[in-house]
Short mmCIF file of C-alpha atoms in Angstrom, two decimals:
data_model
loop_
_atom_site.label_atom_id
_atom_site.label_comp_id
_atom_site.label_asym_id
_atom_site.label_seq_id
_atom_site.Cartn_x
_atom_site.Cartn_y
_atom_site.Cartn_z
CA UNK A 127 -31.75 -35.10 -37.22
CA UNK A 128 -28.49 -33.78 -35.03
CA UNK A 129 -26.41 -32.26 -37.70
CA UNK A 130 -22.89 -31.04 -37.33
CA UNK A 131 -22.53 -27.63 -38.31
CA UNK A 132 -19.81 -25.00 -38.44
CA UNK A 133 -20.69 -21.33 -38.69
CA UNK A 134 -18.36 -18.96 -40.05
CA UNK A 135 -18.16 -15.20 -40.49
CA UNK A 136 -16.40 -11.80 -39.22
CA UNK A 137 -17.09 -10.33 -36.01
CA UNK A 138 -20.72 -8.78 -36.54
CA UNK A 139 -21.96 -10.92 -39.06
CA UNK A 140 -24.49 -12.67 -37.08
CA UNK A 141 -22.90 -16.01 -35.86
CA UNK A 142 -24.19 -15.81 -32.41
CA UNK A 143 -28.18 -14.85 -33.47
CA UNK A 144 -27.88 -17.56 -36.03
CA UNK A 145 -26.38 -20.17 -33.59
CA UNK A 146 -29.07 -19.52 -31.30
CA UNK A 147 -31.65 -20.77 -34.09
CA UNK A 148 -29.91 -23.50 -35.02
CA UNK A 149 -29.52 -24.79 -31.44
CA UNK A 150 -33.61 -24.33 -31.00
CA UNK A 151 -34.51 -25.91 -34.42
CA UNK A 152 -32.29 -29.05 -34.38
CA UNK A 153 -31.87 -29.53 -30.49
CA UNK A 154 -27.98 -29.22 -30.82
CA UNK A 155 -25.47 -27.63 -28.48
CA UNK A 156 -23.73 -24.69 -29.18
CA UNK A 157 -20.27 -24.95 -28.87
CA UNK A 158 -17.70 -21.68 -28.51
CA UNK A 159 -14.20 -21.88 -28.19
CA UNK A 160 -14.55 -19.38 -25.25
CA UNK A 161 -17.15 -21.57 -23.55
CA UNK A 162 -15.38 -24.69 -23.90
CA UNK A 163 -11.89 -23.01 -22.64
CA UNK A 164 -13.93 -21.82 -19.86
CA UNK A 165 -15.65 -25.10 -18.87
CA UNK A 166 -12.10 -27.10 -19.27
CA UNK A 167 -9.90 -24.60 -17.58
CA UNK A 168 -8.72 -27.62 -15.00
CA UNK A 169 -8.43 -30.17 -18.01
CA UNK A 170 -5.29 -32.14 -17.86
CA UNK A 171 -2.73 -31.43 -20.54
CA UNK A 172 0.28 -32.12 -19.01
CA UNK A 173 0.95 -34.61 -21.73
CA UNK A 174 1.24 -32.02 -24.55
CA UNK A 175 4.47 -30.98 -22.50
CA UNK A 176 3.78 -27.45 -23.17
CA UNK A 177 4.53 -24.55 -20.12
CA UNK A 178 1.55 -25.16 -18.62
CA UNK A 179 -0.37 -28.09 -17.20
CA UNK A 180 -3.99 -26.65 -17.58
CA UNK A 181 -5.71 -24.35 -19.98
CA UNK A 182 -6.53 -22.16 -16.87
CA UNK A 183 -3.05 -21.38 -16.42
CA UNK A 184 -2.69 -19.56 -19.76
CA UNK A 185 -5.90 -17.69 -19.11
CA UNK A 186 -4.58 -16.62 -15.81
CA UNK A 187 -1.44 -15.15 -17.16
CA UNK A 188 -3.15 -13.49 -19.90
CA UNK A 189 -1.49 -15.57 -22.50
CA UNK A 190 -2.84 -16.76 -25.73
CA UNK A 191 -3.97 -20.43 -25.53
CA UNK A 192 -1.73 -22.69 -27.88
CA UNK A 193 -3.58 -24.23 -31.04
CA UNK A 194 -2.57 -27.82 -29.45
CA UNK A 195 -4.66 -27.02 -26.14
CA UNK A 196 -7.45 -25.58 -28.11
CA UNK A 197 -7.72 -28.49 -30.54
CA UNK A 198 -7.95 -30.91 -27.52
CA UNK A 199 -10.82 -28.88 -25.90
CA UNK A 200 -12.78 -28.37 -28.66
CA UNK A 201 -12.25 -32.12 -29.60
CA UNK A 202 -13.86 -33.12 -25.75
CA UNK A 203 -16.69 -30.57 -26.64
CA UNK A 204 -17.48 -31.90 -29.97
CA UNK A 205 -17.23 -35.78 -28.61
CA UNK A 206 -19.55 -34.69 -25.63
CA UNK A 207 -22.00 -33.39 -27.84
CA UNK A 208 -25.27 -34.68 -29.73
CA UNK A 209 -25.00 -32.66 -32.68
CA UNK A 210 -23.49 -28.93 -32.69
CA UNK A 211 -22.99 -25.68 -34.18
CA UNK A 212 -19.57 -24.62 -34.05
CA UNK A 213 -18.80 -21.00 -33.64
CA UNK A 214 -15.57 -19.35 -33.09
CA UNK A 215 -13.29 -22.54 -34.18
CA UNK A 216 -11.35 -23.19 -36.38
CA UNK A 217 -9.42 -19.74 -36.60
CA UNK A 218 -7.07 -20.73 -39.25
CA UNK A 219 -6.10 -23.35 -41.57
CA UNK A 220 -4.14 -25.94 -38.65
CA UNK A 221 -7.35 -25.87 -36.86
CA UNK A 222 -9.41 -26.56 -40.08
CA UNK A 223 -7.34 -29.25 -40.87
CA UNK A 224 -7.49 -30.82 -37.37
CA UNK A 225 -11.12 -30.41 -37.47
CA UNK A 226 -11.26 -32.43 -40.62
CA UNK A 227 -9.42 -35.25 -38.58
CA UNK A 228 -11.64 -35.59 -35.34
CA UNK A 229 -15.16 -34.96 -36.94
CA UNK A 230 -17.37 -34.98 -39.88
CA UNK A 231 -19.09 -31.75 -40.66
CA UNK A 232 -22.72 -31.94 -42.43
CA UNK A 233 -23.01 -28.21 -43.50
CA UNK A 234 -20.35 -25.20 -43.33
CA UNK A 235 -22.41 -22.00 -43.36
CA UNK A 236 -20.38 -18.56 -44.19
CA UNK A 237 -22.26 -15.50 -43.20
CA UNK A 238 -21.10 -12.73 -46.08
CA UNK A 239 -21.37 -9.26 -44.77
CA UNK A 240 -19.60 -6.17 -46.20
CA UNK A 241 -17.02 -4.23 -43.87
CA UNK A 242 -18.85 -1.36 -43.52
CA UNK A 243 -22.20 -2.96 -42.63
CA UNK A 244 -19.99 -4.94 -39.96
CA UNK A 245 -18.47 -1.76 -38.76
CA UNK A 246 -22.07 -0.26 -38.27
CA UNK A 247 -23.32 -3.23 -36.63
CA UNK A 248 -20.44 -3.54 -33.83
CA UNK A 249 -20.41 0.34 -33.23
CA UNK A 250 -23.98 0.29 -32.70
CA UNK A 251 -23.94 -2.02 -29.95
CA UNK A 252 -24.64 -1.09 -26.48
CA UNK A 253 -24.30 -3.01 -22.99
CA UNK A 254 -25.93 -2.60 -19.73
CA UNK A 255 -23.49 -2.04 -16.75
CA UNK A 256 -25.76 -3.82 -14.44
CA UNK A 257 -27.16 -6.63 -16.42
CA UNK A 258 -25.14 -7.22 -19.11
CA UNK A 259 -28.35 -7.10 -21.68
CA UNK A 260 -27.27 -6.03 -25.15
CA UNK A 261 -29.01 -3.57 -27.31
CA UNK A 262 -28.22 -2.08 -31.00
CA UNK A 263 -28.98 1.81 -31.71
CA UNK A 264 -30.78 0.63 -35.23
CA UNK A 265 -31.36 -2.81 -34.80
CA UNK A 266 -32.47 -3.30 -31.39
CA UNK A 267 -32.98 0.06 -29.33
CA UNK A 268 -33.91 0.05 -26.18
CA UNK A 269 -37.30 1.75 -25.19
CA UNK A 270 -35.60 4.82 -23.38
CA UNK A 271 -32.35 5.90 -25.18
CA UNK A 272 -29.32 4.96 -22.76
CA UNK A 273 -31.35 2.85 -20.20
CA UNK A 274 -31.85 -0.93 -20.03
CA UNK A 275 -35.35 -2.13 -20.71
CA UNK A 276 -34.72 -5.19 -18.42
CA UNK A 277 -33.21 -3.63 -15.18
CA UNK A 278 -33.27 0.31 -15.62
CA UNK A 279 -29.33 0.21 -15.88
CA UNK A 280 -26.99 2.61 -17.82
CA UNK A 281 -26.11 1.53 -21.25
CA UNK A 282 -22.29 2.03 -22.51
CA UNK A 283 -20.36 1.31 -25.67
CA UNK A 284 -17.53 -1.33 -24.91
CA UNK A 285 -13.98 -0.42 -25.81
CA UNK A 286 -13.83 -3.14 -28.62
CA UNK A 287 -17.15 -1.41 -30.26
CA UNK A 288 -15.31 1.52 -31.79
CA UNK A 289 -14.95 2.28 -35.06
CA UNK A 290 -11.11 1.79 -34.94
CA UNK A 291 -11.22 -1.57 -32.60
CA UNK A 292 -14.08 -2.72 -34.70
CA UNK A 293 -12.13 -2.51 -38.23
CA UNK A 294 -8.81 -4.00 -36.49
CA UNK A 295 -11.06 -7.06 -35.13
CA UNK A 296 -12.20 -7.38 -39.02
CA UNK A 297 -8.51 -6.77 -40.38
CA UNK A 298 -7.32 -9.73 -38.25
CA UNK A 299 -10.44 -11.86 -38.63
CA UNK A 300 -9.86 -11.49 -42.26
CA UNK A 301 -6.15 -12.09 -41.99
CA UNK A 302 -6.46 -15.44 -40.15
CA UNK A 303 -9.80 -16.88 -41.10
CA UNK A 304 -9.86 -16.19 -44.92
CA UNK A 305 -7.44 -19.22 -45.64
CA UNK A 306 -10.16 -21.25 -43.63
CA UNK A 307 -13.01 -19.97 -45.68
CA UNK A 308 -10.81 -20.87 -48.72
CA UNK A 309 -10.27 -24.28 -47.44
CA UNK A 310 -13.93 -25.22 -47.09
CA UNK A 311 -14.84 -23.35 -50.59
CA UNK A 312 -11.89 -25.45 -52.54
CA UNK A 313 -13.41 -28.72 -50.50
CA UNK A 314 -16.83 -27.73 -52.02
CA UNK A 315 -18.37 -27.70 -48.70
CA UNK A 316 -18.97 -24.20 -48.12
CA UNK A 317 -22.41 -22.23 -48.12
CA UNK A 318 -21.92 -18.25 -48.68
CA UNK A 319 -24.93 -16.88 -47.24
CA UNK A 320 -26.02 -12.97 -47.97
CA UNK A 321 -25.78 -12.11 -44.29
CA UNK A 322 -26.91 -8.05 -44.87
CA UNK A 323 -30.47 -9.50 -45.14
CA UNK A 324 -32.93 -9.51 -42.05
CA UNK A 325 -32.04 -12.12 -39.47
CA UNK A 326 -35.31 -13.95 -40.44
CA UNK A 327 -34.21 -13.90 -44.32
CA UNK A 328 -30.77 -14.90 -43.10
CA UNK A 329 -32.23 -17.84 -40.79
CA UNK A 330 -34.22 -19.22 -43.82
CA UNK A 331 -31.06 -19.47 -46.08
CA UNK A 332 -29.20 -21.18 -42.95
CA UNK A 333 -32.00 -23.69 -42.16
CA UNK A 334 -32.24 -24.55 -45.86
CA UNK A 335 -28.39 -24.96 -46.18
CA UNK A 336 -28.50 -27.20 -43.21
CA UNK A 337 -31.42 -29.28 -43.89
CA UNK A 338 -30.20 -30.08 -47.87
CA UNK A 339 -26.98 -31.19 -46.75
CA UNK A 340 -27.35 -32.71 -43.09
#
């Protein structure tokens, strides 16, 4: 069983945690837009007739990579994968429609979490300056406050984990991705899962959703 799974949810909903479990359980690849872009920076996109001939040139200039480029990269990543969980794409309706043209999804899982809970999760994250290990002040605290268990480095709060930034990230996500959720809901393929449960409880629901549809 090599299911094609799409996981949707706002920042802080737990997509990364559940994606890791899907990979482990079903032996599929975790395809994220960021990883796919980084892995294909030198891909030849000259045939698209855009400003640059490789995705890397957009990234080096700090510019937003156009949908047409992201679509091509995701298509390549999915065609190379023997089963996958797709995370971070589609981000808008055009991308969702393109995805329907290039692959068949077995399960579309949406982790539903209230905004205040998302903010608590995002603002509680702490990252090690030395090794990048991630903690959470409530859900996954280090043994010693402010100190990494792995390497002893100092833990800090990333700029994009402040409350103001967290709420803005969620607002942008909702604005862009609400139509995507609606698209799959109208299609009848969306499975809403209560993302406020414990990670283990969420996983049981995610696994059941995939097994019932794949």
